[in-house]
Amino acid sequence: MKIKVPATSANLGPGFDALGLSLNLYNEVEITKQNLPCISIKGEGSGNLKIKKNNTFVNIFLEIYESLTTRQDNFKFSFINNIPFSRGLGSSSSVIIGAIAAAYEMAEFKITKEAILNKALFYENHPDNIAPATFGGFVTSVVENGKVYTQKIHLDSSIKAVVVIPNKPMSTDKSRSKLSKNYSMKECVFNLSHSAFLTASFIKKDYESLKIAAKDMMHEDLRMKALPELFEVRKISYENGALMSTLSGSGSSFLNITYKDDSKNLAKILKDKFPEFKVKELDFDNEGFKIS
């Protein structure tokens, strides 16, 4: 079997730990039952022996597979990793969702996407990345009594993502530790109103309102101080056709959304201005993980 899981971008400015969307950039894993265990990795992490020796995907897959079948079978895992590590593009969520879905498929147990998402909550305690990795599109999620509830919006083909990927990673744990433990009423109301307005703007396809909707008072600027060039990325993006420009997850990547016709120009300007960073033009994914 083969499974493809998309990259994701979470928070989207004010939607801290609640909002996320799915991108047309995938990690792929091919799994074959065989006599001796084997792992091969192409792309991200291919030269990292630690990832081969203690592979999170393999560990989760085997844990679930053995619990379902009560067998300890051996497998060959062939990874093609296209989602960069520690760049705020959901690489860990793609591993978690992929491993759970693949284990059920190989064990020949039927499971819904909703159930996979809820099992993923055990490994990732907020749903902003795991939900779009599961369902695709733009997803807003809440957790109630240990269960994830989601609403999905199909993303329109008239818009594209221009993603800036710096050459420096950001640790999610370190980034989160810099955030305030307490927020004022003003800050909370600001983010609540803007995340609601952002969601409504996507529903109505009112993309001209995204620049206002994407503003945040809780986390973005604090995290961006670790890589000050990101303030310039946001400024230049807004000056050159970005409809919204936000830190992707905890960083260090930056997500820009543009009209389809403006994406090439913005990507060129950002590549010229930041030659040490990668810039990718991506469509949006509306399906989530796919098994073949």
PDB file of C-alpha atoms in Angstrom:
ATOM      1  CA  MET A   1       0.000   0.000   0.000  1.00  0.00           C
ATOM      2  CA  LYS A   2       0.998   3.628  -0.438  1.00  0.00           C
ATOM      3  CA  ILE A   3      -0.201   6.609   1.582  1.00  0.00           C
ATOM      4  CA  LYS A   4       0.204  10.309   0.767  1.00  0.00           C
ATOM      5  CA  VAL A   5      -0.345  12.937   3.484  1.00  0.00           C
ATOM      6  CA  PRO A   6      -0.378  16.673   2.707  1.00  0.00           C
ATOM      7  CA  ALA A   7       1.557  19.474   4.324  1.00  0.00           C
ATOM      8  CA  THR A   8      -0.515  21.844   6.411  1.00  0.00           C
ATOM      9  CA  SER A   9      -0.395  25.420   7.624  1.00  0.00           C
ATOM     10  CA  ALA A  10      -1.937  26.158  11.013  1.00  0.00           C
ATOM     11  CA  ASN A  11      -3.077  29.155  13.075  1.00  0.00           C
ATOM     12  CA  LEU A  12      -3.426  31.367   9.958  1.00  0.00           C
ATOM     13  CA  GLY A  13      -2.812  34.426  12.088  1.00  0.00           C
ATOM     14  CA  PRO A  14      -5.491  34.714  14.792  1.00  0.00           C
ATOM     15  CA  GLY A  15      -6.763  31.101  14.769  1.00  0.00           C
ATOM     16  CA  PHE A  16      -4.263  29.869  17.359  1.00  0.00           C
ATOM     17  CA  ASP A  17      -4.466  26.047  17.708  1.00  0.00           C
ATOM     18  CA  ALA A  18      -7.850  26.043  15.916  1.00  0.00           C
ATOM     19  CA  LEU A  19      -7.552  26.920  12.221  1.00  0.00           C
ATOM     20  CA  GLY A  20      -5.551  25.189   9.502  1.00  0.00           C
ATOM     21  CA  LEU A  21      -5.462  24.396   5.817  1.00  0.00           C
ATOM     22  CA  SER A  22      -3.945  21.758   3.574  1.00  0.00           C
ATOM     23  CA  LEU A  23      -1.298  22.253   0.875  1.00  0.00           C
ATOM     24  CA  ASN A  24      -0.434  20.381  -2.315  1.00  0.00           C
ATOM     25  CA  LEU A  25       2.897  19.118  -0.928  1.00  0.00           C
ATOM     26  CA  TYR A  26       3.070  15.517   0.283  1.00  0.00           C
ATOM     27  CA  ASN A  27       4.989  12.980   2.279  1.00  0.00           C
ATOM     28  CA  GLU A  28       4.611   9.506   0.753  1.00  0.00           C
ATOM     29  CA  VAL A  29       5.141   6.118   2.364  1.00  0.00           C
ATOM     30  CA  GLU A  30       5.019   2.745   0.596  1.00  0.00           C
ATOM     31  CA  ILE A  31       4.610  -0.229   2.937  1.00  0.00           C
ATOM     32  CA  THR A  32       5.268  -3.845   1.983  1.00  0.00           C
ATOM     33  CA  LYS A  33       5.020  -6.922   4.190  1.00  0.00           C
ATOM     34  CA  GLN A  34       8.245  -8.966   4.062  1.00  0.00           C
ATOM     35  CA  ASN A  35      10.455 -11.326   6.078  1.00  0.00           C
ATOM     36  CA  LEU A  36      12.904  -8.756   7.448  1.00  0.00           C
ATOM     37  CA  PRO A  37      12.185  -5.170   8.557  1.00  0.00           C
ATOM     38  CA  CYS A  38      13.650  -2.387   6.402  1.00  0.00           C
ATOM     39  CA  ILE A  39      13.453   1.412   6.207  1.00  0.00           C
ATOM     40  CA  SER A  40      14.526   3.602   3.284  1.00  0.00           C
ATOM     41  CA  ILE A  41      14.211   7.390   3.205  1.00  0.00           C
ATOM     42  CA  LYS A  42      14.425   9.810   0.290  1.00  0.00           C
ATOM     43  CA  GLY A  43      14.171  13.577   0.662  1.00  0.00           C
ATOM     44  CA  GLU A  44      13.956  15.224   4.078  1.00  0.00           C
ATOM     45  CA  GLY A  45      15.827  13.248   6.731  1.00  0.00           C
ATOM     46  CA  SER A  46      17.482  10.886   4.265  1.00  0.00           C
ATOM     47  CA  GLY A  47      20.903  11.366   5.848  1.00  0.00           C
ATOM     48  CA  ASN A  48      19.718  11.208   9.449  1.00  0.00           C
ATOM     49  CA  LEU A  49      20.486   7.827  11.037  1.00  0.00           C
ATOM     50  CA  LYS A  50      18.450   8.687  14.154  1.00  0.00           C
ATOM     51  CA  ILE A  51      15.286   8.861  12.044  1.00  0.00           C
ATOM     52  CA  LYS A  52      15.982   5.372  10.704  1.00  0.00           C
ATOM     53  CA  LYS A  53      16.738   3.913  14.137  1.00  0.00           C
ATOM     54  CA  ASN A  54      13.820   5.558  15.960  1.00  0.00           C
ATOM     55  CA  ASN A  55      11.240   6.379  13.320  1.00  0.00           C
ATOM     56  CA  THR A  56       8.044   7.928  14.686  1.00  0.00           C
ATOM     57  CA  PHE A  57       5.919   6.743  11.761  1.00  0.00           C
ATOM     58  CA  VAL A  58       7.140   3.153  12.155  1.00  0.00           C
ATOM     59  CA  ASN A  59       6.707   3.214  15.941  1.00  0.00           C
ATOM     60  CA  ILE A  60       3.093   4.430  15.768  1.00  0.00           C
ATOM     61  CA  PHE A  61       2.270   2.125  12.837  1.00  0.00           C
ATOM     62  CA  LEU A  62       3.582  -1.003  14.610  1.00  0.00           C
ATOM     63  CA  GLU A  63       1.949  -0.089  17.914  1.00  0.00           C
ATOM     64  CA  ILE A  64      -1.480   0.198  16.279  1.00  0.00           C
ATOM     65  CA  TYR A  65      -1.015  -2.686  13.823  1.00  0.00           C
ATOM     66  CA  GLU A  66      -0.037  -5.094  16.620  1.00  0.00           C
ATOM     67  CA  SER A  67      -2.941  -3.941  18.811  1.00  0.00           C
ATOM     68  CA  LEU A  68      -5.365  -4.669  15.942  1.00  0.00           C
ATOM     69  CA  THR A  69      -3.924  -7.983  14.721  1.00  0.00           C
ATOM     70  CA  THR A  70      -2.009  -9.308  17.791  1.00  0.00           C
ATOM     71  CA  ARG A  71       0.775 -10.115  15.280  1.00  0.00           C
ATOM     72  CA  GLN A  72       4.355  -8.871  15.023  1.00  0.00           C
ATOM     73  CA  ASP A  73       4.822  -8.862  11.260  1.00  0.00           C
ATOM     74  CA  ASN A  74       7.799  -7.323   9.464  1.00  0.00           C
ATOM     75  CA  PHE A  75       7.522  -4.558   6.872  1.00  0.00           C
ATOM     76  CA  LYS A  76       9.559  -2.548   4.441  1.00  0.00           C
ATOM     77  CA  PHE A  77       8.864   1.198   4.763  1.00  0.00           C
ATOM     78  CA  SER A  78       9.897   3.382   1.816  1.00  0.00           C
ATOM     79  CA  PHE A  79       9.605   7.088   2.655  1.00  0.00           C
ATOM     80  CA  ILE A  80       9.618  10.008   0.236  1.00  0.00           C
ATOM     81  CA  ASN A  81       9.642  13.075   2.469  1.00  0.00           C
ATOM     82  CA  ASN A  82       8.834  16.369   0.763  1.00  0.00           C
ATOM     83  CA  ILE A  83       7.602  18.297   3.824  1.00  0.00           C
ATOM     84  CA  PRO A  84      10.527  20.057   5.542  1.00  0.00           C
ATOM     85  CA  PHE A  85      11.159  19.370   9.227  1.00  0.00           C
ATOM     86  CA  SER A  86      10.605  22.032  11.912  1.00  0.00           C
ATOM     87  CA  ARG A  87       9.374  24.662   9.476  1.00  0.00           C
ATOM     88  CA  GLY A  88       5.735  24.956  10.550  1.00  0.00           C
ATOM     89  CA  LEU A  89       4.325  22.922   7.667  1.00  0.00           C
ATOM     90  CA  GLY A  90       2.874  19.995   9.604  1.00  0.00           C
ATOM     91  CA  SER A  91       5.585  17.374   9.079  1.00  0.00           C
ATOM     92  CA  SER A  92       4.879  15.745  12.461  1.00  0.00           C
ATOM     93  CA  SER A  93       1.128  15.731  11.831  1.00  0.00           C
ATOM     94  CA  SER A  94       1.650  14.069   8.448  1.00  0.00           C
ATOM     95  CA  VAL A  95       3.608  11.321  10.230  1.00  0.00           C
ATOM     96  CA  ILE A  96       0.925  10.778  12.880  1.00  0.00           C
ATOM     97  CA  ILE A  97      -2.053  10.749  10.504  1.00  0.00           C
ATOM     98  CA  GLY A  98      -0.192   8.640   7.946  1.00  0.00           C
ATOM     99  CA  ALA A  99       0.915   6.027  10.482  1.00  0.00           C
ATOM    100  CA  ILE A 100      -2.561   5.594  11.995  1.00  0.00           C
ATOM    101  CA  ALA A 101      -4.366   5.388   8.643  1.00  0.00           C
ATOM    102  CA  ALA A 102      -1.747   3.022   7.192  1.00  0.00           C
ATOM    103  CA  ALA A 103      -1.857   0.684  10.196  1.00  0.00           C
ATOM    104  CA  TYR A 104      -5.624   0.250   9.890  1.00  0.00           C
ATOM    105  CA  GLU A 105      -5.351  -0.287   6.135  1.00  0.00           C
ATOM    106  CA  MET A 106      -2.620  -2.936   6.448  1.00  0.00           C
ATOM    107  CA  ALA A 107      -4.512  -4.652   9.271  1.00  0.00           C
ATOM    108  CA  GLU A 108      -7.631  -4.652   7.024  1.00  0.00           C
ATOM    109  CA  PHE A 109      -9.756  -2.823   9.575  1.00  0.00           C
ATOM    110  CA  LYS A 110     -12.249  -0.241   8.316  1.00  0.00           C
ATOM    111  CA  ILE A 111     -12.010   3.151  10.016  1.00  0.00           C
ATOM    112  CA  THR A 112     -13.476   6.569   9.241  1.00  0.00           C
ATOM    113  CA  LYS A 113     -11.457   9.723   8.827  1.00  0.00           C
ATOM    114  CA  GLU A 114     -13.213  11.124  11.902  1.00  0.00           C
ATOM    115  CA  ALA A 115     -11.985   8.183  13.980  1.00  0.00           C
ATOM    116  CA  ILE A 116      -8.428   8.543  12.638  1.00  0.00           C
ATOM    117  CA  LEU A 117      -8.433  12.219  13.589  1.00  0.00           C
ATOM    118  CA  ASN A 118      -9.566  11.432  17.112  1.00  0.00           C
ATOM    119  CA  LYS A 119      -6.917   8.742  17.523  1.00  0.00           C
ATOM    120  CA  ALA A 120      -4.321  11.254  16.345  1.00  0.00           C
ATOM    121  CA  LEU A 121      -5.291  13.537  19.226  1.00  0.00           C
ATOM    122  CA  PHE A 122      -3.503  11.071  21.543  1.00  0.00           C
ATOM    123  CA  TYR A 123      -0.207  11.928  19.819  1.00  0.00           C
ATOM    124  CA  GLU A 124      -0.909  15.601  19.000  1.00  0.00           C
ATOM    125  CA  ASN A 125      -2.998  17.425  21.588  1.00  0.00           C
ATOM    126  CA  HIS A 126      -4.384  20.207  19.388  1.00  0.00           C
ATOM    127  CA  PRO A 127      -6.117  19.695  16.036  1.00  0.00           C
ATOM    128  CA  ASP A 128      -4.999  22.638  13.913  1.00  0.00           C
ATOM    129  CA  ASN A 129      -2.596  20.545  11.787  1.00  0.00           C
ATOM    130  CA  ILE A 130      -3.946  17.009  12.132  1.00  0.00           C
ATOM    131  CA  ALA A 131      -7.447  18.055  10.999  1.00  0.00           C
ATOM    132  CA  PRO A 132      -6.462  19.488   7.579  1.00  0.00           C
ATOM    133  CA  ALA A 133      -3.979  16.618   7.100  1.00  0.00           C
ATOM    134  CA  THR A 134      -6.971  14.303   7.490  1.00  0.00           C
ATOM    135  CA  PHE A 135      -9.700  16.137   5.594  1.00  0.00           C
ATOM    136  CA  GLY A 136      -7.919  18.661   3.370  1.00  0.00           C
ATOM    137  CA  GLY A 137      -9.259  22.138   2.655  1.00  0.00           C
ATOM    138  CA  PHE A 138      -9.640  24.887   5.232  1.00  0.00           C
ATOM    139  CA  VAL A 139     -10.613  23.340   8.566  1.00  0.00           C
ATOM    140  CA  THR A 140     -11.766  24.853  11.828  1.00  0.00           C
ATOM    141  CA  SER A 141     -11.772  22.541  14.838  1.00  0.00           C
ATOM    142  CA  VAL A 142     -12.712  22.390  18.499  1.00  0.00           C
ATOM    143  CA  VAL A 143     -11.998  19.714  21.106  1.00  0.00           C
ATOM    144  CA  GLU A 144     -14.861  18.857  23.453  1.00  0.00           C
ATOM    145  CA  ASN A 145     -14.560  16.118  26.089  1.00  0.00           C
ATOM    146  CA  GLY A 146     -11.545  14.633  24.312  1.00  0.00           C
ATOM    147  CA  LYS A 147     -13.235  14.541  20.897  1.00  0.00           C
ATOM    148  CA  VAL A 148     -12.423  16.666  17.836  1.00  0.00           C
ATOM    149  CA  TYR A 149     -15.270  18.388  16.019  1.00  0.00           C
ATOM    150  CA  THR A 150     -14.420  19.909  12.630  1.00  0.00           C
ATOM    151  CA  GLN A 151     -15.974  21.975   9.865  1.00  0.00           C
ATOM    152  CA  LYS A 152     -14.316  21.931   6.445  1.00  0.00           C
ATOM    153  CA  ILE A 153     -14.414  24.495   3.662  1.00  0.00           C
ATOM    154  CA  HIS A 154     -13.345  23.573   0.124  1.00  0.00           C
ATOM    155  CA  LEU A 155     -10.559  25.911  -1.012  1.00  0.00           C
ATOM    156  CA  ASP A 156     -11.107  27.644  -4.311  1.00  0.00           C
ATOM    157  CA  SER A 157      -8.837  27.096  -7.337  1.00  0.00           C
ATOM    158  CA  SER A 158      -8.701  30.864  -7.948  1.00  0.00           C
ATOM    159  CA  ILE A 159      -6.238  31.257  -5.049  1.00  0.00           C
ATOM    160  CA  LYS A 160      -2.773  29.804  -4.507  1.00  0.00           C
ATOM    161  CA  ALA A 161      -0.205  29.597  -1.741  1.00  0.00           C
ATOM    162  CA  VAL A 162       3.251  31.125  -1.993  1.00  0.00           C
ATOM    163  CA  VAL A 163       5.223  29.606   0.855  1.00  0.00           C
ATOM    164  CA  VAL A 164       8.532  31.028   2.053  1.00  0.00           C
ATOM    165  CA  ILE A 165      10.678  28.371   3.761  1.00  0.00           C
ATOM    166  CA  PRO A 166      13.681  29.817   5.639  1.00  0.00           C
ATOM    167  CA  ASN A 167      16.954  27.948   5.962  1.00  0.00           C
ATOM    168  CA  LYS A 168      16.596  27.914   9.752  1.00  0.00           C
ATOM    169  CA  PRO A 169      14.183  25.674  11.665  1.00  0.00           C
ATOM    170  CA  MET A 170      12.014  26.697  14.610  1.00  0.00           C
ATOM    171  CA  SER A 171      11.274  24.274  17.419  1.00  0.00           C
ATOM    172  CA  THR A 172       7.545  24.226  18.213  1.00  0.00           C
ATOM    173  CA  ASP A 173       8.226  23.638  21.909  1.00  0.00           C
ATOM    174  CA  LYS A 174      10.774  26.456  22.157  1.00  0.00           C
ATOM    175  CA  SER A 175       8.557  28.768  20.139  1.00  0.00           C
ATOM    176  CA  ARG A 176       5.540  28.025  22.328  1.00  0.00           C
ATOM    177  CA  SER A 177       7.564  28.566  25.512  1.00  0.00           C
ATOM    178  CA  LYS A 178       8.131  32.204  24.503  1.00  0.00           C
ATOM    179  CA  LEU A 179       4.428  32.970  24.450  1.00  0.00           C
ATOM    180  CA  SER A 180       2.602  34.739  27.243  1.00  0.00           C
ATOM    181  CA  LYS A 181       0.883  32.602  29.876  1.00  0.00           C
ATOM    182  CA  ASN A 182      -1.840  35.239  30.327  1.00  0.00           C
ATOM    183  CA  TYR A 183      -3.686  37.407  27.823  1.00  0.00           C
ATOM    184  CA  SER A 184      -5.757  40.535  28.311  1.00  0.00           C
ATOM    185  CA  MET A 185      -9.441  40.764  27.506  1.00  0.00           C
ATOM    186  CA  LYS A 186      -8.543  43.069  24.605  1.00  0.00           C
ATOM    187  CA  GLU A 187      -6.134  40.503  23.104  1.00  0.00           C
ATOM    188  CA  CYS A 188      -8.597  37.637  23.476  1.00  0.00           C
ATOM    189  CA  VAL A 189     -11.490  39.558  21.905  1.00  0.00           C
ATOM    190  CA  PHE A 190      -9.204  40.745  19.075  1.00  0.00           C
ATOM    191  CA  ASN A 191      -8.199  37.196  18.160  1.00  0.00           C
ATOM    192  CA  LEU A 192     -11.680  35.763  18.597  1.00  0.00           C
ATOM    193  CA  SER A 193     -13.216  38.392  16.328  1.00  0.00           C
ATOM    194  CA  HIS A 194     -10.484  38.121  13.703  1.00  0.00           C
ATOM    195  CA  SER A 195     -10.509  34.308  13.566  1.00  0.00           C
ATOM    196  CA  ALA A 196     -14.307  34.358  13.186  1.00  0.00           C
ATOM    197  CA  PHE A 197     -14.013  36.993  10.455  1.00  0.00           C
ATOM    198  CA  LEU A 198     -11.259  34.980   8.730  1.00  0.00           C
ATOM    199  CA  THR A 199     -13.450  31.876   8.662  1.00  0.00           C
ATOM    200  CA  ALA A 200     -16.414  33.844   7.298  1.00  0.00           C
ATOM    201  CA  SER A 201     -14.183  35.407   4.630  1.00  0.00           C
ATOM    202  CA  PHE A 202     -13.155  31.952   3.393  1.00  0.00           C
ATOM    203  CA  ILE A 203     -16.773  30.757   3.421  1.00  0.00           C
ATOM    204  CA  LYS A 204     -17.930  33.752   1.367  1.00  0.00           C
ATOM    205  CA  LYS A 205     -14.778  33.689  -0.797  1.00  0.00           C
ATOM    206  CA  ASP A 206     -14.289  37.330   0.160  1.00  0.00           C
ATOM    207  CA  TYR A 207     -10.528  37.151  -0.254  1.00  0.00           C
ATOM    208  CA  GLU A 208     -10.075  40.933  -0.215  1.00  0.00           C
ATOM    209  CA  SER A 209     -10.959  40.834   3.503  1.00  0.00           C
ATOM    210  CA  LEU A 210      -8.253  38.321   4.420  1.00  0.00           C
ATOM    211  CA  LYS A 211      -5.592  40.968   5.105  1.00  0.00           C
ATOM    212  CA  ILE A 212      -7.722  42.444   7.882  1.00  0.00           C
ATOM    213  CA  ALA A 213      -8.910  39.046   9.105  1.00  0.00           C
ATOM    214  CA  ALA A 214      -5.408  37.549   9.396  1.00  0.00           C
ATOM    215  CA  LYS A 215      -4.167  39.956  12.070  1.00  0.00           C
ATOM    216  CA  ASP A 216      -3.092  38.477  15.396  1.00  0.00           C
ATOM    217  CA  MET A 217      -2.223  39.764  18.882  1.00  0.00           C
ATOM    218  CA  MET A 218      -1.256  36.517  20.632  1.00  0.00           C
ATOM    219  CA  HIS A 219       1.689  34.749  19.071  1.00  0.00           C
ATOM    220  CA  GLU A 220       2.938  35.750  15.628  1.00  0.00           C
ATOM    221  CA  ASP A 221       5.201  38.721  16.352  1.00  0.00           C
ATOM    222  CA  LEU A 222       6.671  37.058  19.445  1.00  0.00           C
ATOM    223  CA  ARG A 223       7.654  34.008  17.423  1.00  0.00           C
ATOM    224  CA  MET A 224       8.935  36.036  14.465  1.00  0.00           C
ATOM    225  CA  LYS A 225      11.508  37.797  16.668  1.00  0.00           C
ATOM    226  CA  ALA A 226      13.576  34.595  16.525  1.00  0.00           C
ATOM    227  CA  LEU A 227      14.017  35.230  12.781  1.00  0.00           C
ATOM    228  CA  PRO A 228      13.602  38.992  12.158  1.00  0.00           C
ATOM    229  CA  GLU A 229      13.740  38.565   8.363  1.00  0.00           C
ATOM    230  CA  LEU A 230      10.169  37.294   8.597  1.00  0.00           C
ATOM    231  CA  PHE A 231       8.888  40.805   9.311  1.00  0.00           C
ATOM    232  CA  GLU A 232      10.362  41.855   5.962  1.00  0.00           C
ATOM    233  CA  VAL A 233       8.825  38.788   4.272  1.00  0.00           C
ATOM    234  CA  ARG A 234       5.383  39.862   5.487  1.00  0.00           C
ATOM    235  CA  LYS A 235       5.891  43.518   4.482  1.00  0.00           C
ATOM    236  CA  ILE A 236       7.119  42.701   0.969  1.00  0.00           C
ATOM    237  CA  SER A 237       4.365  40.104   0.464  1.00  0.00           C
ATOM    238  CA  TYR A 238       1.626  42.588   1.281  1.00  0.00           C
ATOM    239  CA  GLU A 239       3.216  45.183  -1.006  1.00  0.00           C
ATOM    240  CA  ASN A 240       3.208  42.707  -3.903  1.00  0.00           C
ATOM    241  CA  GLY A 241      -0.193  41.090  -4.104  1.00  0.00           C
ATOM    242  CA  ALA A 242      -0.556  38.879  -1.020  1.00  0.00           C
ATOM    243  CA  LEU A 243      -4.139  38.642   0.179  1.00  0.00           C
ATOM    244  CA  MET A 244      -2.870  37.392   3.536  1.00  0.00           C
ATOM    245  CA  SER A 245       0.606  36.764   4.900  1.00  0.00           C
ATOM    246  CA  THR A 246       0.983  34.807   8.128  1.00  0.00           C
ATOM    247  CA  LEU A 247       3.475  32.709  10.037  1.00  0.00           C
ATOM    248  CA  SER A 248       2.842  29.061   9.202  1.00  0.00           C
ATOM    249  CA  GLY A 249       2.222  27.202  12.438  1.00  0.00           C
ATOM    250  CA  SER A 250       5.016  28.045  14.862  1.00  0.00           C
ATOM    251  CA  GLY A 251       7.360  28.918  11.974  1.00  0.00           C
ATOM    252  CA  SER A 252       9.753  29.372  10.476  1.00  0.00           C
ATOM    253  CA  SER A 253       7.843  29.172   7.170  1.00  0.00           C
ATOM    254  CA  PHE A 254       5.545  31.958   6.034  1.00  0.00           C
ATOM    255  CA  LEU A 255       2.260  31.338   4.215  1.00  0.00           C
ATOM    256  CA  ASN A 256       1.080  33.823   1.617  1.00  0.00           C
ATOM    257  CA  ILE A 257      -2.252  33.476  -0.140  1.00  0.00           C
ATOM    258  CA  THR A 258      -2.642  35.228  -3.484  1.00  0.00           C
ATOM    259  CA  TYR A 259      -4.914  35.172  -6.469  1.00  0.00           C
ATOM    260  CA  LYS A 260      -3.749  32.544  -8.937  1.00  0.00           C
ATOM    261  CA  ASP A 261      -2.684  35.172 -11.481  1.00  0.00           C
ATOM    262  CA  ASP A 262      -0.486  36.985  -8.928  1.00  0.00           C
ATOM    263  CA  SER A 263       1.382  34.007  -7.480  1.00  0.00           C
ATOM    264  CA  LYS A 264       4.267  33.816  -9.974  1.00  0.00           C
ATOM    265  CA  ASN A 265       5.114  37.490  -9.610  1.00  0.00           C
ATOM    266  CA  LEU A 266       5.075  37.337  -5.806  1.00  0.00           C
ATOM    267  CA  ALA A 267       7.156  34.153  -5.791  1.00  0.00           C
ATOM    268  CA  LYS A 268       9.782  35.771  -8.068  1.00  0.00           C
ATOM    269  CA  ILE A 269      10.008  38.899  -5.930  1.00  0.00           C
ATOM    270  CA  LEU A 270      10.432  36.843  -2.747  1.00  0.00           C
ATOM    271  CA  LYS A 271      13.048  34.570  -4.360  1.00  0.00           C
ATOM    272  CA  ASP A 272      15.035  37.615  -5.503  1.00  0.00           C
ATOM    273  CA  LYS A 273      14.781  39.320  -2.130  1.00  0.00           C
ATOM    274  CA  PHE A 274      15.535  36.201  -0.036  1.00  0.00           C
ATOM    275  CA  PRO A 275      17.845  34.018  -2.153  1.00  0.00           C
ATOM    276  CA  GLU A 276      18.854  31.912   0.869  1.00  0.00           C
ATOM    277  CA  PHE A 277      15.219  30.871   1.467  1.00  0.00           C
ATOM    278  CA  LYS A 278      13.124  28.417  -0.545  1.00  0.00           C
ATOM    279  CA  VAL A 279       9.944  29.760  -2.125  1.00  0.00           C
ATOM    280  CA  LYS A 280       7.252  27.359  -3.325  1.00  0.00           C
ATOM    281  CA  GLU A 281       4.097  28.080  -5.318  1.00  0.00           C
ATOM    282  CA  LEU A 282       1.499  25.532  -4.233  1.00  0.00           C
ATOM    283  CA  ASP A 283      -2.118  24.753  -4.913  1.00  0.00           C
ATOM    284  CA  PHE A 284      -4.338  23.808  -2.012  1.00  0.00           C
ATOM    285  CA  ASP A 285      -5.250  20.207  -1.220  1.00  0.00           C
ATOM    286  CA  ASN A 286      -8.944  19.509  -0.660  1.00  0.00           C
ATOM    287  CA  GLU A 287      -8.835  15.759   0.059  1.00  0.00           C
ATOM    288  CA  GLY A 288      -6.437  15.146   2.957  1.00  0.00           C
ATOM    289  CA  PHE A 289      -4.536  11.865   3.107  1.00  0.00           C
ATOM    290  CA  LYS A 290      -4.938   9.391   0.240  1.00  0.00           C
ATOM    291  CA  ILE A 291      -4.368   5.622   0.245  1.00  0.00           C
ATOM    292  CA  SER A 292      -3.669   3.535  -2.848  1.00  0.00           C
TER     293      SER A 292
END
